[in-house]
Amino acid sequence: MKVKEAYYRTIWIKPGDQKTIQIIDQRSLPHEFIIEDLKTVEQVAIAIKDMHVRGAGLIGAAAGYGMYLATLEASSSNSFDKHINAAAARLNATRPTAVNLTWAVNRQLTAIQQGSDHQEKIEIANRTAIAIADEDAAHCKNIGNFGLEIVEEIQRKKNGEPINILTHCNAGWLAFVDYGTATAPIYAAFDKGIDIHVWVDETRPRNQGARLTAWELAAHGIPHTVIADNVGGHLMQHGQVDLVITGSDRTTYTGDVANKIGTYLKALAAQDNNVPFYVALPSSSFDWKIRDGCADIPIELRDENEVKYIQGLSDGALKNVLLTPLESPAANYAFDVTPARLITGLITERGVCQANENSILQLFPEYKKV
Ligand code: MRU
């Protein structure tokens, strides 16, 4: 995507320096655009855990590049395999909910094993990291094209009146390598000249909607309005939402969706008001082992200070201010699970399917259990 006329992905190898990974440090957006260098596995792990990079697809891509750095480090360590396995464990421990993380680490572990010597293992890890990132971008682009058909169908019913789409959190290009998932149909529709407007949930406590989705949409010139997290139900009751599209951090093969905390409440309101509720995700966000999302998807519990303090720009500097009584404890559940029965459909890189085992496995037959 373009940022001030320059084309960026969210992660890449530094030109001219194969040993450095570069990322956009998302903690300072939308107020500052900072590129950060990552040179070690530990720096990648910190960047994931502390959310310099975040969003399911980007977490996976970062883990892929982290494993490539691990091969560089391992070649000068005492035991190559021991170092690689420790790096995999370190990266896997950073964030529990987005399944893209372990998916990417496991893909790298399998690939690295194929190399016959250290140099070949490094080259394989480099190619695999790039492939993970390229595929993520390509899958998001396809999701945009399939999601566009849903927007066009609504456009026909509305006879050209503006279409109001509500989204939660940031499942935009910043959450992936490019294009995003929930935003990909929005970009595709806007670029095709369809009259759209986006309701952007602020997404407390880290405000990925207010900070990141709003920044992305503004940069693209897409009409949008930031709303407090509790507004969506009211808008739906008053016919002001035609479509909800969210992303997913982990979706079971039965169609239950873990996504940013608050998604479930939006799905309940959407069902009560007959508003279509779609989830857009690449296949790397499916968990092919878990059947019951509510019972078995691990939900990240983050630091209470993310709830107690709020970050913003003051006198030209980023500051954290205390919101609650200092002594009040806070609970910071980062994700919730929306049961499949509340979901109209899943938009994937292979097409749109229903949120149930049969329909998902028809699109992805290679995961059918034998
Ligand atoms: O905690 P984050 O910002 O990494 O959360 C992930 C998300 O961006 C959202 O849940 C998103 O809707 C899922 S799609 C990446």
mmCIF file of C-alpha atoms and ligand atoms in Angstrom:
data_model
loop_
_atom_site.group_PDB
_atom_site.id
_atom_site.type_symbol
_atom_site.label_atom_id
_atom_site.label_comp_id
_atom_site.label_asym_id
_atom_site.label_seq_id
_atom_site.Cartn_x
_atom_site.Cartn_y
_atom_site.Cartn_z
ATOM 1 C CA MET A 1 0.000 0.000 0.000
ATOM 2 C CA LYS A 2 1.093 3.565 -0.518
ATOM 3 C CA VAL A 3 2.224 5.816 2.312
ATOM 4 C CA LYS A 4 2.848 9.337 1.072
ATOM 5 C CA GLU A 5 3.419 8.161 -2.519
ATOM 6 C CA ALA A 6 5.913 5.424 -1.535
ATOM 7 C CA TYR A 7 4.900 1.769 -1.735
ATOM 8 C CA TYR A 8 5.253 -0.227 1.497
ATOM 9 C CA ARG A 9 4.605 -3.683 2.771
ATOM 10 C CA THR A 10 4.512 -4.175 6.541
ATOM 11 C CA ILE A 11 7.706 -6.281 6.671
ATOM 12 C CA TRP A 12 10.657 -6.813 4.337
ATOM 13 C CA ILE A 13 14.377 -7.608 4.161
ATOM 14 C CA LYS A 14 16.440 -4.411 4.264
ATOM 15 C CA PRO A 15 17.693 -3.614 0.757
ATOM 16 C CA GLY A 16 21.428 -4.301 0.599
ATOM 17 C CA ASP A 17 21.502 -6.026 3.995
ATOM 18 C CA GLN A 18 20.267 -9.624 4.002
ATOM 19 C CA LYS A 19 20.770 -9.880 7.774
ATOM 20 C CA THR A 20 18.283 -7.165 8.762
ATOM 21 C CA ILE A 21 14.480 -7.291 8.696
ATOM 22 C CA GLN A 22 12.573 -4.023 8.563
ATOM 23 C CA ILE A 23 9.092 -3.336 9.897
ATOM 24 C CA ILE A 24 6.766 -0.393 10.369
ATOM 25 C CA ASP A 25 6.650 0.134 14.145
ATOM 26 C CA GLN A 26 2.875 0.267 14.592
ATOM 27 C CA ARG A 27 3.007 1.533 18.176
ATOM 28 C CA SER A 28 3.521 5.094 17.047
ATOM 29 C CA LEU A 29 0.907 5.197 14.275
ATOM 30 C CA PRO A 30 -1.011 7.261 13.254
ATOM 31 C CA HIS A 31 1.114 10.088 14.589
ATOM 32 C CA GLU A 32 4.593 8.980 13.553
ATOM 33 C CA PHE A 33 5.772 6.679 10.773
ATOM 34 C CA ILE A 34 8.820 4.821 12.067
ATOM 35 C CA ILE A 35 10.750 2.023 10.362
ATOM 36 C CA GLU A 36 12.470 -0.343 12.794
ATOM 37 C CA ASP A 37 15.411 -2.687 12.109
ATOM 38 C CA LEU A 38 15.269 -6.216 13.550
ATOM 39 C CA LYS A 39 18.546 -8.123 13.559
ATOM 40 C CA THR A 40 18.000 -10.972 16.036
ATOM 41 C CA VAL A 41 15.368 -13.553 16.908
ATOM 42 C CA GLU A 42 15.024 -11.898 20.304
ATOM 43 C CA GLN A 43 14.249 -8.549 18.668
ATOM 44 C CA VAL A 44 11.612 -10.209 16.480
ATOM 45 C CA ALA A 45 10.071 -11.901 19.541
ATOM 46 C CA ILE A 46 9.891 -8.582 21.391
ATOM 47 C CA ALA A 47 8.419 -6.864 18.324
ATOM 48 C CA ILE A 48 5.633 -9.465 18.210
ATOM 49 C CA LYS A 49 4.956 -9.592 21.949
ATOM 50 C CA ASP A 50 4.982 -5.818 22.456
ATOM 51 C CA MET A 51 3.009 -5.278 19.251
ATOM 52 C CA HIS A 52 5.432 -3.273 17.136
ATOM 53 C CA VAL A 53 3.938 -5.689 14.610
ATOM 54 C CA ARG A 54 0.513 -7.177 15.188
ATOM 55 C CA GLY A 55 -2.401 -8.727 13.340
ATOM 56 C CA ALA A 56 -2.609 -12.416 12.515
ATOM 57 C CA GLY A 57 -1.012 -12.429 9.055
ATOM 58 C CA LEU A 58 1.791 -10.074 9.974
ATOM 59 C CA ILE A 59 2.547 -12.002 13.157
ATOM 60 C CA GLY A 60 2.936 -15.107 10.962
ATOM 61 C CA ALA A 61 5.147 -13.295 8.449
ATOM 62 C CA ALA A 62 7.292 -11.851 11.255
ATOM 63 C CA ALA A 63 7.714 -15.321 12.741
ATOM 64 C CA GLY A 64 8.785 -16.577 9.298
ATOM 65 C CA TYR A 65 11.470 -13.892 9.051
ATOM 66 C CA GLY A 66 12.408 -14.539 12.699
ATOM 67 C CA MET A 67 13.144 -18.160 11.844
ATOM 68 C CA TYR A 68 15.299 -17.003 8.937
ATOM 69 C CA LEU A 69 17.314 -14.850 11.373
ATOM 70 C CA ALA A 70 17.507 -17.927 13.623
ATOM 71 C CA THR A 71 19.335 -19.844 10.870
ATOM 72 C CA LEU A 72 21.870 -17.007 10.564
ATOM 73 C CA GLU A 73 22.419 -17.034 14.328
ATOM 74 C CA ALA A 74 22.506 -20.839 14.495
ATOM 75 C CA SER A 75 25.331 -21.147 11.983
ATOM 76 C CA SER A 76 27.690 -19.474 14.462
ATOM 77 C CA SER A 77 26.321 -21.264 17.556
ATOM 78 C CA ASN A 78 27.531 -24.514 19.139
ATOM 79 C CA SER A 79 24.536 -26.545 18.038
ATOM 80 C CA PHE A 80 22.578 -25.509 14.931
ATOM 81 C CA ASP A 81 19.485 -27.613 15.700
ATOM 82 C CA LYS A 82 19.357 -26.641 19.361
ATOM 83 C CA HIS A 83 19.433 -22.957 18.446
ATOM 84 C CA ILE A 84 16.692 -23.386 15.816
ATOM 85 C CA ASN A 85 14.421 -25.249 18.234
ATOM 86 C CA ALA A 86 14.983 -22.653 20.968
ATOM 87 C CA ALA A 87 14.161 -19.869 18.508
ATOM 88 C CA ALA A 88 10.958 -21.657 17.484
ATOM 89 C CA ALA A 89 9.923 -22.032 21.131
ATOM 90 C CA ARG A 90 10.741 -18.379 21.869
ATOM 91 C CA LEU A 91 8.676 -17.111 18.917
ATOM 92 C CA ASN A 92 5.782 -19.487 19.625
ATOM 93 C CA ALA A 93 5.564 -18.185 23.198
ATOM 94 C CA THR A 94 5.072 -14.539 22.201
ATOM 95 C CA ARG A 95 1.315 -14.450 21.534
ATOM 96 C CA PRO A 96 -1.138 -17.336 21.946
ATOM 97 C CA THR A 97 -4.272 -16.604 19.915
ATOM 98 C CA ALA A 98 -3.306 -15.955 16.278
ATOM 99 C CA VAL A 99 -2.643 -19.415 14.844
ATOM 100 C CA ASN A 100 -0.592 -17.929 11.988
ATOM 101 C CA LEU A 101 2.336 -17.746 14.405
ATOM 102 C CA THR A 102 2.776 -21.482 14.987
ATOM 103 C CA TRP A 103 1.726 -22.182 11.402
ATOM 104 C CA ALA A 104 4.639 -20.076 10.109
ATOM 105 C CA VAL A 105 7.147 -21.421 12.654
ATOM 106 C CA ASN A 106 6.218 -25.033 11.833
ATOM 107 C CA ARG A 107 6.430 -24.350 8.108
ATOM 108 C CA GLN A 108 9.926 -22.994 8.608
ATOM 109 C CA LEU A 109 10.996 -25.932 10.831
ATOM 110 C CA THR A 110 9.879 -28.408 8.160
ATOM 111 C CA ALA A 111 11.563 -26.421 5.390
ATOM 112 C CA ILE A 112 14.865 -25.897 7.246
ATOM 113 C CA GLN A 113 15.143 -29.656 7.872
ATOM 114 C CA GLN A 114 15.396 -30.183 4.112
ATOM 115 C CA GLY A 115 18.759 -28.361 3.891
ATOM 116 C CA SER A 116 21.826 -30.580 3.842
ATOM 117 C CA ASP A 117 24.253 -28.027 5.359
ATOM 118 C CA HIS A 118 24.091 -24.730 7.229
ATOM 119 C CA GLN A 119 24.354 -22.583 4.121
ATOM 120 C CA GLU A 120 21.556 -24.440 2.384
ATOM 121 C CA LYS A 121 19.367 -24.215 5.506
ATOM 122 C CA ILE A 122 19.890 -20.429 5.593
ATOM 123 C CA GLU A 123 18.952 -20.127 1.932
ATOM 124 C CA ILE A 124 15.844 -22.276 2.419
ATOM 125 C CA ALA A 125 14.745 -20.242 5.447
ATOM 126 C CA ASN A 126 15.243 -17.016 3.499
ATOM 127 C CA ARG A 127 13.135 -18.284 0.584
ATOM 128 C CA THR A 128 10.447 -19.644 2.910
ATOM 129 C CA ALA A 129 10.133 -16.363 4.821
ATOM 130 C CA ILE A 130 9.706 -14.482 1.550
ATOM 131 C CA ALA A 131 7.203 -17.077 0.310
ATOM 132 C CA ILE A 132 5.109 -16.773 3.499
ATOM 133 C CA ALA A 133 4.997 -12.989 3.071
ATOM 134 C CA ASP A 134 4.264 -13.121 -0.676
ATOM 135 C CA GLU A 135 1.505 -15.685 -0.218
ATOM 136 C CA ASP A 136 -0.079 -13.623 2.554
ATOM 137 C CA ALA A 137 -0.265 -10.603 0.245
ATOM 138 C CA ALA A 138 -1.602 -12.689 -2.664
ATOM 139 C CA HIS A 139 -4.235 -14.354 -0.476
ATOM 140 C CA CYS A 140 -5.419 -10.991 0.836
ATOM 141 C CA LYS A 141 -5.724 -9.697 -2.723
ATOM 142 C CA ASN A 142 -7.938 -12.680 -3.636
ATOM 143 C CA ILE A 143 -10.036 -12.106 -0.511
ATOM 144 C CA GLY A 144 -10.595 -8.569 -1.788
ATOM 145 C CA ASN A 145 -11.905 -9.845 -5.118
ATOM 146 C CA PHE A 146 -14.264 -12.390 -3.536
ATOM 147 C CA GLY A 147 -15.471 -9.880 -0.937
ATOM 148 C CA LEU A 148 -16.096 -7.340 -3.685
ATOM 149 C CA GLU A 149 -18.817 -9.619 -5.086
ATOM 150 C CA ILE A 150 -20.640 -9.405 -1.733
ATOM 151 C CA VAL A 151 -20.421 -5.604 -1.743
ATOM 152 C CA GLU A 152 -21.638 -5.492 -5.360
ATOM 153 C CA GLU A 153 -24.636 -7.647 -4.477
ATOM 154 C CA ILE A 154 -25.581 -5.170 -1.743
ATOM 155 C CA GLN A 155 -25.002 -2.304 -4.178
ATOM 156 C CA ARG A 156 -27.551 -3.799 -6.575
ATOM 157 C CA LYS A 157 -30.123 -4.061 -3.770
ATOM 158 C CA LYS A 158 -29.472 -0.474 -2.664
ATOM 159 C CA ASN A 159 -29.783 0.953 -6.168
ATOM 160 C CA GLY A 160 -26.528 2.861 -5.950
ATOM 161 C CA GLU A 161 -27.132 4.407 -2.513
ATOM 162 C CA PRO A 162 -23.988 4.528 -0.330
ATOM 163 C CA ILE A 163 -23.093 1.248 1.375
ATOM 164 C CA ASN A 164 -22.228 1.378 5.065
ATOM 165 C CA ILE A 165 -19.731 -1.239 6.172
ATOM 166 C CA LEU A 166 -18.796 -1.711 9.822
ATOM 167 C CA THR A 167 -15.437 -3.190 10.804
ATOM 168 C CA HIS A 168 -13.813 -3.962 14.133
ATOM 169 C CA CYS A 169 -10.141 -3.655 15.106
ATOM 170 C CA ASN A 170 -7.594 -3.518 12.278
ATOM 171 C CA ALA A 171 -7.752 -6.335 9.784
ATOM 172 C CA GLY A 172 -6.207 -3.979 7.256
ATOM 173 C CA TRP A 173 -2.933 -4.093 5.362
ATOM 174 C CA LEU A 174 -1.110 -3.243 8.594
ATOM 175 C CA ALA A 175 -2.359 -6.523 10.102
ATOM 176 C CA PHE A 176 -1.053 -8.534 7.148
ATOM 177 C CA VAL A 177 1.727 -8.090 4.633
ATOM 178 C CA ASP A 178 -0.452 -6.080 2.237
ATOM 179 C CA TYR A 179 -4.156 -5.334 1.416
ATOM 180 C CA GLY A 180 -5.553 -6.808 4.662
ATOM 181 C CA THR A 181 -8.519 -9.148 4.958
ATOM 182 C CA ALA A 182 -11.587 -7.222 6.187
ATOM 183 C CA THR A 183 -10.344 -4.131 4.368
ATOM 184 C CA ALA A 184 -9.439 -5.861 1.093
ATOM 185 C CA PRO A 185 -13.073 -5.877 -0.184
ATOM 186 C CA ILE A 186 -13.383 -2.270 1.002
ATOM 187 C CA TYR A 187 -10.322 -1.193 -1.008
ATOM 188 C CA ALA A 188 -11.505 -3.209 -4.012
ATOM 189 C CA ALA A 189 -15.009 -1.680 -3.873
ATOM 190 C CA PHE A 190 -13.702 1.863 -3.449
ATOM 191 C CA ASP A 191 -11.185 1.442 -6.265
ATOM 192 C CA LYS A 192 -14.058 0.260 -8.489
ATOM 193 C CA GLY A 193 -15.975 3.455 -7.807
ATOM 194 C CA ILE A 194 -18.597 1.983 -5.455
ATOM 195 C CA ASP A 195 -19.981 4.543 -3.004
ATOM 196 C CA ILE A 196 -18.976 3.188 0.401
ATOM 197 C CA HIS A 197 -18.614 4.516 3.901
ATOM 198 C CA VAL A 198 -16.919 2.625 6.750
ATOM 199 C CA TRP A 199 -17.875 2.672 10.427
ATOM 200 C CA VAL A 200 -14.603 2.097 12.293
ATOM 201 C CA ASP A 201 -14.932 0.645 15.818
ATOM 202 C CA GLU A 202 -12.288 2.316 17.981
ATOM 203 C CA THR A 203 -11.414 -1.106 19.509
ATOM 204 C CA ARG A 204 -10.398 -0.522 23.064
ATOM 205 C CA PRO A 205 -8.041 -0.994 24.769
ATOM 206 C CA ARG A 206 -5.308 -0.620 22.154
ATOM 207 C CA ASN A 207 -7.518 1.247 19.707
ATOM 208 C CA GLN A 208 -6.387 -0.526 16.556
ATOM 209 C CA GLY A 209 -9.523 0.752 14.815
ATOM 210 C CA ALA A 210 -9.187 4.400 15.842
ATOM 211 C CA ARG A 211 -5.424 4.475 15.287
ATOM 212 C CA LEU A 212 -4.692 2.050 12.457
ATOM 213 C CA THR A 213 -7.821 1.336 10.399
ATOM 214 C CA ALA A 214 -8.746 5.026 10.391
ATOM 215 C CA TRP A 215 -5.180 5.913 9.301
ATOM 216 C CA GLU A 216 -5.261 3.361 6.483
ATOM 217 C CA LEU A 217 -8.663 4.470 5.203
ATOM 218 C CA ALA A 218 -7.771 8.151 5.416
ATOM 219 C CA ALA A 219 -4.553 7.524 3.463
ATOM 220 C CA HIS A 220 -6.631 5.825 0.769
ATOM 221 C CA GLY A 221 -9.280 8.588 0.731
ATOM 222 C CA ILE A 222 -12.078 6.242 1.804
ATOM 223 C CA PRO A 223 -14.998 7.928 3.635
ATOM 224 C CA HIS A 224 -15.113 6.637 7.200
ATOM 225 C CA THR A 225 -16.230 7.544 10.711
ATOM 226 C CA VAL A 226 -14.624 6.360 13.950
ATOM 227 C CA ILE A 227 -17.177 5.231 16.525
ATOM 228 C CA ALA A 228 -16.902 4.145 20.145
ATOM 229 C CA ASP A 229 -17.052 0.407 20.580
ATOM 230 C CA ASN A 230 -20.617 0.381 21.867
ATOM 231 C CA VAL A 231 -22.201 2.293 18.972
ATOM 232 C CA GLY A 232 -22.553 -0.492 16.379
ATOM 233 C CA GLY A 233 -25.742 -2.026 17.815
ATOM 234 C CA HIS A 234 -27.513 1.330 17.773
ATOM 235 C CA LEU A 235 -26.477 1.962 14.151
ATOM 236 C CA MET A 236 -27.689 -1.472 13.102
ATOM 237 C CA GLN A 237 -31.097 -0.894 14.749
ATOM 238 C CA HIS A 238 -31.441 2.260 12.671
ATOM 239 C CA GLY A 239 -30.567 0.743 9.294
ATOM 240 C CA GLN A 240 -27.197 2.426 9.119
ATOM 241 C CA VAL A 241 -25.089 -0.703 8.640
ATOM 242 C CA ASP A 242 -25.462 -2.789 5.458
ATOM 243 C CA LEU A 243 -22.613 -5.186 6.104
ATOM 244 C CA VAL A 244 -20.159 -6.124 8.846
ATOM 245 C CA ILE A 245 -16.741 -7.489 7.837
ATOM 246 C CA THR A 246 -14.160 -8.449 10.453
ATOM 247 C CA GLY A 247 -10.916 -10.385 10.359
ATOM 248 C CA SER A 248 -9.949 -13.453 12.361
ATOM 249 C CA ASP A 249 -6.974 -14.500 14.443
ATOM 250 C CA ARG A 250 -7.980 -18.148 14.510
ATOM 251 C CA THR A 251 -10.944 -19.932 12.954
ATOM 252 C CA THR A 252 -11.767 -23.542 13.740
ATOM 253 C CA TYR A 253 -12.491 -25.961 10.908
ATOM 254 C CA THR A 254 -16.074 -25.869 12.189
ATOM 255 C CA GLY A 255 -16.340 -22.092 11.639
ATOM 256 C CA ASP A 256 -15.966 -20.573 15.132
ATOM 257 C CA VAL A 257 -13.990 -17.327 14.894
ATOM 258 C CA ALA A 258 -11.584 -15.851 17.442
ATOM 259 C CA ASN A 259 -11.111 -12.169 16.778
ATOM 260 C CA LYS A 260 -10.397 -8.970 18.686
ATOM 261 C CA ILE A 261 -12.410 -8.596 21.890
ATOM 262 C CA GLY A 262 -15.854 -7.146 21.154
ATOM 263 C CA THR A 263 -16.380 -8.962 17.860
ATOM 264 C CA TYR A 264 -18.876 -11.369 19.454
ATOM 265 C CA LEU A 265 -21.106 -8.510 20.607
ATOM 266 C CA LYS A 266 -21.145 -7.078 17.083
ATOM 267 C CA ALA A 267 -22.146 -10.467 15.700
ATOM 268 C CA LEU A 268 -25.014 -10.724 18.192
ATOM 269 C CA ALA A 269 -26.268 -7.269 17.255
ATOM 270 C CA ALA A 270 -25.903 -8.074 13.553
ATOM 271 C CA GLN A 271 -27.987 -11.223 13.884
ATOM 272 C CA ASP A 272 -30.688 -9.418 15.842
ATOM 273 C CA ASN A 273 -30.916 -6.819 13.072
ATOM 274 C CA ASN A 274 -30.519 -9.076 10.013
ATOM 275 C CA VAL A 275 -27.249 -7.435 9.029
ATOM 276 C CA PRO A 276 -24.901 -9.789 7.128
ATOM 277 C CA PHE A 277 -21.834 -10.578 9.226
ATOM 278 C CA TYR A 278 -18.827 -11.801 7.229
ATOM 279 C CA VAL A 279 -15.382 -12.820 8.423
ATOM 280 C CA ALA A 280 -12.442 -12.475 6.024
ATOM 281 C CA LEU A 281 -9.410 -14.699 6.569
ATOM 282 C CA PRO A 282 -6.581 -16.434 4.732
ATOM 283 C CA SER A 283 -6.211 -20.195 5.121
ATOM 284 C CA SER A 284 -3.209 -19.621 7.411
ATOM 285 C CA SER A 285 -5.716 -18.453 10.060
ATOM 286 C CA PHE A 286 -7.635 -21.757 10.114
ATOM 287 C CA ASP A 287 -6.966 -24.141 12.970
ATOM 288 C CA TRP A 288 -7.479 -27.580 11.452
ATOM 289 C CA LYS A 289 -7.314 -29.314 14.845
ATOM 290 C CA ILE A 290 -9.765 -27.419 17.081
ATOM 291 C CA ARG A 291 -13.469 -28.242 16.807
ATOM 292 C CA ASP A 292 -14.983 -26.081 19.583
ATOM 293 C CA GLY A 293 -13.665 -22.521 19.427
ATOM 294 C CA CYS A 294 -15.287 -21.277 22.648
ATOM 295 C CA ALA A 295 -13.840 -24.125 24.678
ATOM 296 C CA ASP A 296 -10.444 -24.570 23.103
ATOM 297 C CA ILE A 297 -9.038 -21.449 21.437
ATOM 298 C CA PRO A 298 -6.483 -19.883 23.814
ATOM 299 C CA ILE A 299 -7.471 -16.307 24.639
ATOM 300 C CA GLU A 300 -4.610 -13.898 25.282
ATOM 301 C CA LEU A 301 -4.739 -12.035 28.574
ATOM 302 C CA ARG A 302 -2.625 -8.888 28.277
ATOM 303 C CA ASP A 303 -1.233 -6.380 30.765
ATOM 304 C CA GLU A 304 -3.890 -4.495 32.741
ATOM 305 C CA ASN A 305 -2.106 -1.209 32.054
ATOM 306 C CA GLU A 306 -3.329 -1.329 28.444
ATOM 307 C CA VAL A 307 -6.841 -0.825 29.872
ATOM 308 C CA LYS A 308 -5.899 1.595 32.638
ATOM 309 C CA TYR A 309 -3.855 3.961 30.475
ATOM 310 C CA ILE A 310 -4.628 5.477 27.110
ATOM 311 C CA GLN A 311 -2.091 6.720 24.568
ATOM 312 C CA GLY A 312 -2.374 9.866 22.481
ATOM 313 C CA LEU A 313 -0.604 12.887 21.074
ATOM 314 C CA SER A 314 -0.097 15.780 23.443
ATOM 315 C CA ASP A 315 2.003 18.858 22.695
ATOM 316 C CA GLY A 316 3.500 17.011 19.750
ATOM 317 C CA ALA A 317 4.624 13.980 21.767
ATOM 318 C CA LEU A 318 3.104 10.531 22.314
ATOM 319 C CA LYS A 319 1.964 10.215 25.932
ATOM 320 C CA ASN A 320 0.233 7.641 28.117
ATOM 321 C CA VAL A 321 -2.358 9.026 30.514
ATOM 322 C CA LEU A 322 -4.078 7.255 33.392
ATOM 323 C CA LEU A 323 -7.803 6.715 32.809
ATOM 324 C CA THR A 324 -8.945 4.769 35.862
ATOM 325 C CA PRO A 325 -8.359 5.163 39.606
ATOM 326 C CA LEU A 326 -4.767 4.033 40.074
ATOM 327 C CA GLU A 327 -5.851 1.377 42.566
ATOM 328 C CA SER A 328 -8.589 -0.169 40.388
ATOM 329 C CA PRO A 329 -7.536 -3.481 38.854
ATOM 330 C CA ALA A 330 -8.368 -4.106 35.196
ATOM 331 C CA ALA A 331 -8.850 -7.264 33.126
ATOM 332 C CA ASN A 332 -7.522 -7.271 29.590
ATOM 333 C CA TYR A 333 -8.938 -10.160 27.553
ATOM 334 C CA ALA A 334 -7.628 -9.497 24.065
ATOM 335 C CA PHE A 335 -9.924 -11.749 22.012
ATOM 336 C CA ASP A 336 -13.332 -13.385 22.060
ATOM 337 C CA VAL A 337 -14.918 -16.189 20.074
ATOM 338 C CA THR A 338 -17.888 -15.677 17.781
ATOM 339 C CA PRO A 339 -19.738 -18.976 17.334
ATOM 340 C CA ALA A 340 -20.219 -20.142 13.753
ATOM 341 C CA ARG A 341 -24.017 -19.849 14.008
ATOM 342 C CA LEU A 342 -23.743 -16.033 14.087
ATOM 343 C CA ILE A 343 -21.596 -15.799 10.941
ATOM 344 C CA THR A 344 -23.115 -15.291 7.473
ATOM 345 C CA GLY A 345 -20.012 -16.432 5.627
ATOM 346 C CA LEU A 346 -16.226 -16.703 5.507
ATOM 347 C CA ILE A 347 -14.329 -14.879 2.764
ATOM 348 C CA THR A 348 -11.131 -16.788 1.969
ATOM 349 C CA GLU A 349 -8.525 -16.707 -0.771
ATOM 350 C CA ARG A 350 -10.354 -19.582 -2.470
ATOM 351 C CA GLY A 351 -13.828 -18.080 -2.305
ATOM 352 C CA VAL A 352 -16.715 -17.547 0.093
ATOM 353 C CA CYS A 353 -18.052 -20.417 2.178
ATOM 354 C CA GLN A 354 -20.444 -20.928 5.046
ATOM 355 C CA ALA A 355 -19.077 -21.090 8.567
ATOM 356 C CA ASN A 356 -19.441 -24.844 8.968
ATOM 357 C CA GLU A 357 -17.197 -27.875 8.634
ATOM 358 C CA ASN A 358 -18.741 -29.169 5.431
ATOM 359 C CA SER A 359 -18.558 -25.901 3.543
ATOM 360 C CA ILE A 360 -15.037 -25.054 4.790
ATOM 361 C CA LEU A 361 -13.691 -28.483 3.845
ATOM 362 C CA GLN A 362 -15.265 -28.230 0.396
ATOM 363 C CA LEU A 363 -13.002 -25.231 -0.229
ATOM 364 C CA PHE A 364 -10.007 -26.844 1.489
ATOM 365 C CA PRO A 365 -10.399 -30.591 0.790
ATOM 366 C CA GLU A 366 -6.735 -31.298 1.562
ATOM 367 C CA TYR A 367 -7.585 -30.901 5.268
ATOM 368 C CA LYS A 368 -10.333 -33.552 5.257
ATOM 369 C CA LYS A 369 -9.574 -36.162 7.878
ATOM 370 C CA VAL A 370 -9.020 -39.598 6.384
HETATM 371 O O1 MRU B 1 -4.015 -7.830 19.018
HETATM 372 P P1 MRU B 1 -3.846 -7.653 17.550
HETATM 373 O O2 MRU B 1 -3.844 -6.239 17.082
HETATM 374 O O3 MRU B 1 -2.715 -8.457 16.979
HETATM 375 O O4 MRU B 1 -5.202 -8.273 17.050
HETATM 376 C C1 MRU B 1 -5.371 -8.918 15.913
HETATM 377 C C2 MRU B 1 -6.211 -8.149 15.048
HETATM 378 O O5 MRU B 1 -5.696 -7.313 14.360
HETATM 379 C C3 MRU B 1 -7.643 -8.344 14.991
HETATM 380 O O6 MRU B 1 -8.183 -9.241 15.852
HETATM 381 C C4 MRU B 1 -8.044 -8.555 13.568
HETATM 382 O O7 MRU B 1 -9.377 -8.269 13.424
HETATM 383 C C5 MRU B 1 -7.774 -9.955 13.103
HETATM 384 S S1 MRU B 1 -7.202 -10.030 11.536
HETATM 385 C C6 MRU B 1 -5.546 -9.731 11.711
#
